[in-house]
PDB file of C-alpha atoms in Angstrom:
ATOM      1  CA  ASP A   1       1.969  49.394 -20.795  1.00  0.00           C
ATOM      2  CA  ILE A   2      -1.377  51.147 -21.175  1.00  0.00           C
ATOM      3  CA  GLN A   3      -2.912  52.264 -17.880  1.00  0.00           C
ATOM      4  CA  LEU A   4      -6.660  52.795 -17.441  1.00  0.00           C
ATOM      5  CA  THR A   5      -7.817  55.136 -14.748  1.00  0.00           C
ATOM      6  CA  GLN A   6     -11.476  55.110 -13.728  1.00  0.00           C
ATOM      7  CA  SER A   7     -13.245  57.896 -11.887  1.00  0.00           C
ATOM      8  CA  PRO A   8     -14.771  58.098  -9.494  1.00  0.00           C
ATOM      9  CA  SER A   9     -13.556  55.065  -7.490  1.00  0.00           C
ATOM     10  CA  SER A  10     -16.962  54.887  -5.869  1.00  0.00           C
ATOM     11  CA  LEU A  11     -20.236  56.752  -5.912  1.00  0.00           C
ATOM     12  CA  SER A  12     -23.569  56.703  -4.160  1.00  0.00           C
ATOM     13  CA  ALA A  13     -26.786  56.998  -6.091  1.00  0.00           C
ATOM     14  CA  SER A  14     -30.491  56.307  -5.787  1.00  0.00           C
ATOM     15  CA  VAL A  15     -32.790  54.118  -7.865  1.00  0.00           C
ATOM     16  CA  GLY A  16     -33.886  56.118 -10.894  1.00  0.00           C
ATOM     17  CA  ASP A  17     -30.743  58.265 -11.025  1.00  0.00           C
ATOM     18  CA  THR A  18     -28.424  58.647 -14.043  1.00  0.00           C
ATOM     19  CA  VAL A  19     -24.829  57.650 -13.359  1.00  0.00           C
ATOM     20  CA  THR A  20     -21.740  58.354 -15.395  1.00  0.00           C
ATOM     21  CA  ILE A  21     -18.416  56.580 -14.986  1.00  0.00           C
ATOM     22  CA  THR A  22     -15.251  57.721 -16.756  1.00  0.00           C
ATOM     23  CA  CYS A  23     -12.296  55.660 -17.982  1.00  0.00           C
ATOM     24  CA  ARG A  24      -9.141  57.434 -19.155  1.00  0.00           C
ATOM     25  CA  ALA A  25      -6.366  55.636 -21.055  1.00  0.00           C
ATOM     26  CA  SER A  26      -2.700  56.620 -20.722  1.00  0.00           C
ATOM     27  CA  GLN A  27      -2.452  56.674 -24.539  1.00  0.00           C
ATOM     28  CA  SER A  28      -4.850  56.544 -27.449  1.00  0.00           C
ATOM     29  CA  ILE A  29      -6.610  53.158 -27.708  1.00  0.00           C
ATOM     30  CA  SER A  30      -8.991  54.106 -30.531  1.00  0.00           C
ATOM     31  CA  SER A  31     -12.291  52.344 -29.666  1.00  0.00           C
ATOM     32  CA  PHE A  32     -10.700  49.238 -28.206  1.00  0.00           C
ATOM     33  CA  LEU A  33     -12.528  49.483 -24.879  1.00  0.00           C
ATOM     34  CA  SER A  34     -15.063  47.283 -23.107  1.00  0.00           C
ATOM     35  CA  TRP A  35     -17.107  47.651 -19.943  1.00  0.00           C
ATOM     36  CA  TYR A  36     -17.985  44.963 -17.408  1.00  0.00           C
ATOM     37  CA  LYS A  37     -20.264  44.750 -14.382  1.00  0.00           C
ATOM     38  CA  GLN A  38     -19.424  42.610 -11.373  1.00  0.00           C
ATOM     39  CA  LYS A  39     -21.617  41.826  -8.345  1.00  0.00           C
ATOM     40  CA  PRO A  40     -20.009  40.566  -5.109  1.00  0.00           C
ATOM     41  CA  GLY A  41     -18.977  36.901  -5.310  1.00  0.00           C
ATOM     42  CA  LYS A  42     -19.901  36.669  -8.994  1.00  0.00           C
ATOM     43  CA  ALA A  43     -17.969  36.667 -12.266  1.00  0.00           C
ATOM     44  CA  PRO A  44     -17.843  39.839 -14.333  1.00  0.00           C
ATOM     45  CA  GLU A  45     -20.437  40.302 -17.065  1.00  0.00           C
ATOM     46  CA  LEU A  46     -19.811  41.973 -20.386  1.00  0.00           C
ATOM     47  CA  LEU A  47     -21.899  45.118 -20.919  1.00  0.00           C
ATOM     48  CA  ILE A  48     -20.357  47.033 -23.806  1.00  0.00           C
ATOM     49  CA  TYR A  49     -17.561  46.389 -26.329  1.00  0.00           C
ATOM     50  CA  THR A  50     -15.803  48.555 -28.873  1.00  0.00           C
ATOM     51  CA  ALA A  51     -16.598  51.554 -26.667  1.00  0.00           C
ATOM     52  CA  SER A  52     -20.279  51.823 -27.553  1.00  0.00           C
ATOM     53  CA  THR A  53     -21.718  48.481 -28.783  1.00  0.00           C
ATOM     54  CA  LEU A  54     -24.221  47.005 -26.330  1.00  0.00           C
ATOM     55  CA  HIS A  55     -23.691  43.298 -25.753  1.00  0.00           C
ATOM     56  CA  SER A  56     -26.633  41.022 -26.447  1.00  0.00           C
ATOM     57  CA  GLY A  57     -29.184  40.972 -23.660  1.00  0.00           C
ATOM     58  CA  VAL A  58     -27.856  44.024 -21.847  1.00  0.00           C
ATOM     59  CA  PRO A  59     -30.602  46.577 -21.004  1.00  0.00           C
ATOM     60  CA  SER A  60     -30.662  49.713 -23.125  1.00  0.00           C
ATOM     61  CA  ARG A  61     -30.297  51.927 -20.034  1.00  0.00           C
ATOM     62  CA  PHE A  62     -26.549  51.130 -20.333  1.00  0.00           C
ATOM     63  CA  SER A  63     -24.600  53.088 -22.916  1.00  0.00           C
ATOM     64  CA  GLY A  64     -20.982  53.779 -23.743  1.00  0.00           C
ATOM     65  CA  SER A  65     -19.168  56.499 -25.611  1.00  0.00           C
ATOM     66  CA  GLY A  66     -15.743  57.847 -26.362  1.00  0.00           C
ATOM     67  CA  SER A  67     -12.648  57.138 -28.385  1.00  0.00           C
ATOM     68  CA  GLY A  68      -8.972  57.843 -28.145  1.00  0.00           C
ATOM     69  CA  THR A  69      -8.217  58.305 -24.456  1.00  0.00           C
ATOM     70  CA  ASP A  70     -11.505  59.269 -22.836  1.00  0.00           C
ATOM     71  CA  PHE A  71     -14.504  56.988 -22.418  1.00  0.00           C
ATOM     72  CA  THR A  72     -17.740  57.015 -20.428  1.00  0.00           C
ATOM     73  CA  LEU A  73     -20.237  54.450 -19.275  1.00  0.00           C
ATOM     74  CA  THR A  74     -23.697  55.903 -18.555  1.00  0.00           C
ATOM     75  CA  ILE A  75     -26.496  54.138 -16.741  1.00  0.00           C
ATOM     76  CA  THR A  76     -29.834  55.902 -16.984  1.00  0.00           C
ATOM     77  CA  SER A  77     -32.720  55.158 -14.611  1.00  0.00           C
ATOM     78  CA  LEU A  78     -30.579  53.126 -12.187  1.00  0.00           C
ATOM     79  CA  GLN A  79     -32.200  49.895 -11.074  1.00  0.00           C
ATOM     80  CA  PRO A  80     -31.599  47.927  -7.852  1.00  0.00           C
ATOM     81  CA  GLU A  81     -29.682  45.243  -9.785  1.00  0.00           C
ATOM     82  CA  ASP A  82     -27.265  47.874 -11.134  1.00  0.00           C
ATOM     83  CA  PHE A  83     -25.580  48.397  -7.772  1.00  0.00           C
ATOM     84  CA  ALA A  84     -22.253  46.708  -8.479  1.00  0.00           C
ATOM     85  CA  THR A  85     -18.616  47.391  -9.414  1.00  0.00           C
ATOM     86  CA  TYR A  86     -17.880  48.396 -13.009  1.00  0.00           C
ATOM     87  CA  TYR A  87     -14.631  47.872 -14.841  1.00  0.00           C
ATOM     88  CA  CYS A  88     -13.266  49.152 -18.146  1.00  0.00           C
ATOM     89  CA  GLN A  89     -10.850  47.022 -20.174  1.00  0.00           C
ATOM     90  CA  GLN A  90      -8.627  47.790 -23.167  1.00  0.00           C
ATOM     91  CA  SER A  91      -7.272  45.529 -25.913  1.00  0.00           C
ATOM     92  CA  PHE A  92      -4.983  47.787 -27.873  1.00  0.00           C
ATOM     93  CA  GLY A  93      -1.620  46.963 -29.377  1.00  0.00           C
ATOM     94  CA  THR A  94       0.216  44.482 -31.579  1.00  0.00           C
ATOM     95  CA  PRO A  95      -0.059  41.842 -30.329  1.00  0.00           C
ATOM     96  CA  PRO A  96      -3.169  43.063 -28.510  1.00  0.00           C
ATOM     97  CA  MET A  97      -2.596  43.300 -24.805  1.00  0.00           C
ATOM     98  CA  CYS A  98      -5.212  43.558 -22.099  1.00  0.00           C
ATOM     99  CA  SER A  99      -5.596  45.631 -18.939  1.00  0.00           C
ATOM    100  CA  PHE A 100      -8.418  46.696 -16.665  1.00  0.00           C
ATOM    101  CA  GLY A 101      -9.266  49.884 -14.845  1.00  0.00           C
ATOM    102  CA  GLN A 102      -9.255  49.736 -11.057  1.00  0.00           C
ATOM    103  CA  GLY A 103     -13.059  49.606 -10.872  1.00  0.00           C
ATOM    104  CA  THR A 104     -15.893  51.923  -9.837  1.00  0.00           C
ATOM    105  CA  LYS A 105     -18.247  50.812  -7.081  1.00  0.00           C
ATOM    106  CA  VAL A 106     -21.827  52.045  -7.422  1.00  0.00           C
ATOM    107  CA  GLU A 107     -23.528  52.031  -4.040  1.00  0.00           C
ATOM    108  CA  ILE A 108     -27.050  52.727  -2.829  1.00  0.00           C
ATOM    109  CA  LYS A 109     -27.506  56.172  -1.341  1.00  0.00           C
TER     110      LYS A 109
ATOM    111  CA  GLN Y   1     -25.394  27.991 -24.353  1.00  0.00           C
ATOM    112  CA  VAL Y   2     -21.638  28.380 -23.861  1.00  0.00           C
ATOM    113  CA  GLN Y   3     -20.429  27.527 -20.360  1.00  0.00           C
ATOM    114  CA  LEU Y   4     -16.965  27.555 -18.820  1.00  0.00           C
ATOM    115  CA  GLN Y   5     -15.956  25.726 -15.654  1.00  0.00           C
ATOM    116  CA  GLU Y   6     -12.683  26.195 -13.785  1.00  0.00           C
ATOM    117  CA  SER Y   7     -11.239  23.330 -11.791  1.00  0.00           C
ATOM    118  CA  GLY Y   8      -8.127  22.697  -9.720  1.00  0.00           C
ATOM    119  CA  PRO Y   9      -6.791  22.568  -6.169  1.00  0.00           C
ATOM    120  CA  GLY Y  10      -8.069  25.224  -3.748  1.00  0.00           C
ATOM    121  CA  VAL Y  11      -4.748  25.413  -1.887  1.00  0.00           C
ATOM    122  CA  VAL Y  12      -1.231  25.504  -3.202  1.00  0.00           C
ATOM    123  CA  LYS Y  13       1.947  25.681  -1.111  1.00  0.00           C
ATOM    124  CA  PRO Y  14       4.372  28.620  -1.538  1.00  0.00           C
ATOM    125  CA  SER Y  15       7.032  28.066  -4.224  1.00  0.00           C
ATOM    126  CA  GLU Y  16       4.962  25.307  -5.850  1.00  0.00           C
ATOM    127  CA  THR Y  17       3.061  25.332  -9.156  1.00  0.00           C
ATOM    128  CA  LEU Y  18      -0.589  26.343  -9.469  1.00  0.00           C
ATOM    129  CA  SER Y  19      -2.433  24.284 -12.087  1.00  0.00           C
ATOM    130  CA  LEU Y  20      -5.980  25.067 -13.266  1.00  0.00           C
ATOM    131  CA  THR Y  21      -8.146  23.739 -16.062  1.00  0.00           C
ATOM    132  CA  CYS Y  22     -11.100  25.360 -17.799  1.00  0.00           C
ATOM    133  CA  THR Y  23     -13.637  23.008 -19.410  1.00  0.00           C
ATOM    134  CA  VAL Y  24     -15.712  24.495 -22.234  1.00  0.00           C
ATOM    135  CA  SER Y  25     -19.180  23.261 -23.098  1.00  0.00           C
ATOM    136  CA  GLY Y  26     -21.559  24.492 -25.780  1.00  0.00           C
ATOM    137  CA  ALA Y  27     -18.779  25.667 -28.088  1.00  0.00           C
ATOM    138  CA  SER Y  28     -15.755  24.264 -29.778  1.00  0.00           C
ATOM    139  CA  ILE Y  29     -12.478  25.325 -28.259  1.00  0.00           C
ATOM    140  CA  SER Y  30     -11.036  25.236 -31.763  1.00  0.00           C
ATOM    141  CA  SER Y  31     -13.215  28.086 -32.932  1.00  0.00           C
ATOM    142  CA  ASN Y  32     -12.373  30.775 -30.415  1.00  0.00           C
ATOM    143  CA  HIS Y  33      -9.713  32.400 -28.224  1.00  0.00           C
ATOM    144  CA  TRP Y  34      -9.521  31.905 -24.502  1.00  0.00           C
ATOM    145  CA  SER Y  35      -8.321  33.913 -21.506  1.00  0.00           C
ATOM    146  CA  TRP Y  36      -7.365  33.671 -17.846  1.00  0.00           C
ATOM    147  CA  ILE Y  37      -8.055  36.540 -15.486  1.00  0.00           C
ATOM    148  CA  ARG Y  38      -7.638  36.672 -11.704  1.00  0.00           C
ATOM    149  CA  GLN Y  39      -8.891  38.826  -8.808  1.00  0.00           C
ATOM    150  CA  ALA Y  40      -7.080  39.033  -5.462  1.00  0.00           C
ATOM    151  CA  PRO Y  41      -9.306  39.427  -2.383  1.00  0.00           C
ATOM    152  CA  GLY Y  42     -10.855  42.879  -2.336  1.00  0.00           C
ATOM    153  CA  LYS Y  43      -8.924  43.935  -5.478  1.00  0.00           C
ATOM    154  CA  GLY Y  44      -9.619  44.540  -9.146  1.00  0.00           C
ATOM    155  CA  LEU Y  45      -9.307  42.301 -12.205  1.00  0.00           C
ATOM    156  CA  GLU Y  46      -5.867  41.298 -13.520  1.00  0.00           C
ATOM    157  CA  TRP Y  47      -5.424  39.831 -16.973  1.00  0.00           C
ATOM    158  CA  ILE Y  48      -3.069  36.784 -16.943  1.00  0.00           C
ATOM    159  CA  GLY Y  49      -2.976  35.808 -20.594  1.00  0.00           C
ATOM    160  CA  TYR Y  50      -4.785  34.339 -23.553  1.00  0.00           C
ATOM    161  CA  ILE Y  51      -4.403  31.477 -26.024  1.00  0.00           C
ATOM    162  CA  PHE Y  52      -5.558  31.151 -29.594  1.00  0.00           C
ATOM    163  CA  HIS Y  53      -7.093  27.918 -30.814  1.00  0.00           C
ATOM    164  CA  THR Y  54      -3.828  27.402 -32.733  1.00  0.00           C
ATOM    165  CA  GLY Y  55      -1.905  27.326 -29.429  1.00  0.00           C
ATOM    166  CA  SER Y  56      -0.364  30.763 -29.874  1.00  0.00           C
ATOM    167  CA  THR Y  57      -0.257  32.698 -26.588  1.00  0.00           C
ATOM    168  CA  ASN Y  58       0.228  36.175 -25.100  1.00  0.00           C
ATOM    169  CA  TYR Y  59       0.860  36.951 -21.466  1.00  0.00           C
ATOM    170  CA  ASN Y  60       0.741  39.815 -18.996  1.00  0.00           C
ATOM    171  CA  PRO Y  61       4.375  41.060 -18.948  1.00  0.00           C
ATOM    172  CA  SER Y  62       4.345  41.117 -15.136  1.00  0.00           C
ATOM    173  CA  LEU Y  63       3.543  37.372 -14.999  1.00  0.00           C
ATOM    174  CA  LYS Y  64       5.098  36.140 -18.212  1.00  0.00           C
ATOM    175  CA  SER Y  65       8.125  34.477 -16.644  1.00  0.00           C
ATOM    176  CA  ARG Y  66       5.934  32.241 -14.451  1.00  0.00           C
ATOM    177  CA  VAL Y  67       2.876  31.460 -16.618  1.00  0.00           C
ATOM    178  CA  ILE Y  68       2.078  28.894 -19.292  1.00  0.00           C
ATOM    179  CA  ILE Y  69      -1.331  28.585 -20.918  1.00  0.00           C
ATOM    180  CA  SER Y  70      -2.010  25.512 -23.004  1.00  0.00           C
ATOM    181  CA  ILE Y  71      -4.957  24.014 -24.929  1.00  0.00           C
ATOM    182  CA  ASP Y  72      -6.266  20.479 -25.355  1.00  0.00           C
ATOM    183  CA  THR Y  73      -8.683  20.413 -28.251  1.00  0.00           C
ATOM    184  CA  SER Y  74      -9.471  16.722 -27.775  1.00  0.00           C
ATOM    185  CA  LYS Y  75     -10.900  17.480 -24.314  1.00  0.00           C
ATOM    186  CA  ASN Y  76     -12.280  20.956 -25.149  1.00  0.00           C
ATOM    187  CA  GLN Y  77     -10.181  22.364 -22.321  1.00  0.00           C
ATOM    188  CA  PHE Y  78      -7.467  24.898 -21.758  1.00  0.00           C
ATOM    189  CA  SER Y  79      -5.145  25.188 -18.802  1.00  0.00           C
ATOM    190  CA  LEU Y  80      -3.112  27.570 -16.696  1.00  0.00           C
ATOM    191  CA  LYS Y  81       0.171  26.790 -14.962  1.00  0.00           C
ATOM    192  CA  MET Y  82       1.831  29.336 -12.699  1.00  0.00           C
ATOM    193  CA  THR Y  83       5.164  28.503 -11.117  1.00  0.00           C
ATOM    194  CA  SER Y  84       6.840  29.663  -7.910  1.00  0.00           C
ATOM    195  CA  VAL Y  85       3.608  30.938  -6.329  1.00  0.00           C
ATOM    196  CA  THR Y  86       3.583  33.246  -3.315  1.00  0.00           C
ATOM    197  CA  ALA Y  87       0.809  34.610  -1.079  1.00  0.00           C
ATOM    198  CA  ALA Y  88       0.368  37.407  -3.643  1.00  0.00           C
ATOM    199  CA  ASP Y  89      -1.031  34.809  -6.058  1.00  0.00           C
ATOM    200  CA  THR Y  90      -3.974  34.087  -3.746  1.00  0.00           C
ATOM    201  CA  ALA Y  91      -6.994  35.035  -5.832  1.00  0.00           C
ATOM    202  CA  VAL Y  92     -10.156  33.967  -7.599  1.00  0.00           C
ATOM    203  CA  TYR Y  93      -9.119  32.697 -11.021  1.00  0.00           C
ATOM    204  CA  TYR Y  94     -11.538  33.085 -13.956  1.00  0.00           C
ATOM    205  CA  CYS Y  95     -11.415  31.649 -17.439  1.00  0.00           C
ATOM    206  CA  ALA Y  96     -13.246  33.435 -20.218  1.00  0.00           C
ATOM    207  CA  ARG Y  97     -13.960  33.297 -23.941  1.00  0.00           C
ATOM    208  CA  ARG Y  98     -12.269  36.016 -25.924  1.00  0.00           C
ATOM    209  CA  ARG Y  99     -14.090  37.411 -28.949  1.00  0.00           C
ATOM    210  CA  TYR Y 100     -13.397  40.289 -31.271  1.00  0.00           C
ATOM    211  CA  TYR Y 101     -15.235  42.949 -33.256  1.00  0.00           C
ATOM    212  CA  GLU Y 102     -13.591  44.047 -36.491  1.00  0.00           C
ATOM    213  CA  ILE Y 103     -13.001  47.747 -36.925  1.00  0.00           C
ATOM    214  CA  TRP Y 104     -12.115  49.271 -40.300  1.00  0.00           C
ATOM    215  CA  SER Y 105     -10.093  52.462 -40.303  1.00  0.00           C
ATOM    216  CA  ASP Y 106      -8.016  53.928 -43.175  1.00  0.00           C
ATOM    217  CA  SER Y 107      -8.702  50.774 -45.198  1.00  0.00           C
ATOM    218  CA  LYS Y 108      -7.127  48.688 -42.447  1.00  0.00           C
ATOM    219  CA  SER Y 109      -8.869  46.028 -40.367  1.00  0.00           C
ATOM    220  CA  ARG Y 110      -8.197  45.891 -36.654  1.00  0.00           C
ATOM    221  CA  LYS Y 111      -9.730  43.718 -33.979  1.00  0.00           C
ATOM    222  CA  SER Y 112     -11.250  44.988 -30.721  1.00  0.00           C
ATOM    223  CA  TYR Y 113     -11.151  42.102 -28.233  1.00  0.00           C
ATOM    224  CA  TYR Y 114     -13.462  41.508 -25.265  1.00  0.00           C
ATOM    225  CA  MET Y 115     -14.482  38.609 -22.982  1.00  0.00           C
ATOM    226  CA  ASP Y 116     -18.107  37.673 -23.478  1.00  0.00           C
ATOM    227  CA  VAL Y 117     -18.525  34.459 -21.466  1.00  0.00           C
ATOM    228  CA  TRP Y 118     -16.898  33.836 -18.093  1.00  0.00           C
ATOM    229  CA  GLY Y 119     -16.620  30.885 -15.783  1.00  0.00           C
ATOM    230  CA  LYS Y 120     -17.844  31.270 -12.209  1.00  0.00           C
ATOM    231  CA  GLY Y 121     -14.308  31.413 -10.914  1.00  0.00           C
ATOM    232  CA  THR Y 122     -12.274  29.188  -8.591  1.00  0.00           C
ATOM    233  CA  THR Y 123     -10.580  30.360  -5.428  1.00  0.00           C
ATOM    234  CA  VAL Y 124      -6.911  29.509  -4.993  1.00  0.00           C
ATOM    235  CA  ALA Y 125      -5.166  30.155  -1.704  1.00  0.00           C
ATOM    236  CA  VAL Y 126      -1.386  29.988  -1.443  1.00  0.00           C
ATOM    237  CA  SER Y 127      -0.644  28.713   2.020  1.00  0.00           C
ATOM    238  CA  SER Y 128       1.648  26.255   3.732  1.00  0.00           C
TER     239      SER Y 128
END
């Protein structure tokens, strides 16, 4: 099974800051990685797929990069609505399996 | 726009079977793939499984022995059944649409899958 490890588990930041979250896979997953945002009591929302493709309607302050085993989600100019928990998800394999990272909580400093 | 709505009992007794349905509107269930994901209280997301419009399925190995996902194209719905539930199965259960982006590498096509539309989730408590 492919394990995804996110770091940090939580972070504190201020409005306007740039935040970077890392997701590391236990084996190479090419670019088969997506990122999601989840606010308390709400369903997750897709932000980025295929490591770096921004989903329709997602603000351009969100960006993703990486391939192989190391990936990053960057949020520039953090906005109040960005305080949430972020998850990475992989879909590698034949047949393609699915697993999520443990999540990174972005809190207000 | 595409909307998904989970439905089913909010409480299930230990050792019994959990049954949930996801109703899809705004899209044909025959044209996409569909997933179930759950989230235990205060925990992260756990993938349960997915179903193709053809009825072909794939499950999380840790749940495979207890889970069946099925599809009803006439009702534009897909369903989850989980047998022999315990308190550890208490969670919010989400259904989601599964899409893919085709990646070409070394003249080979591969699909990168993601979930682009989610239901609001339904809470299931396992309790006697």
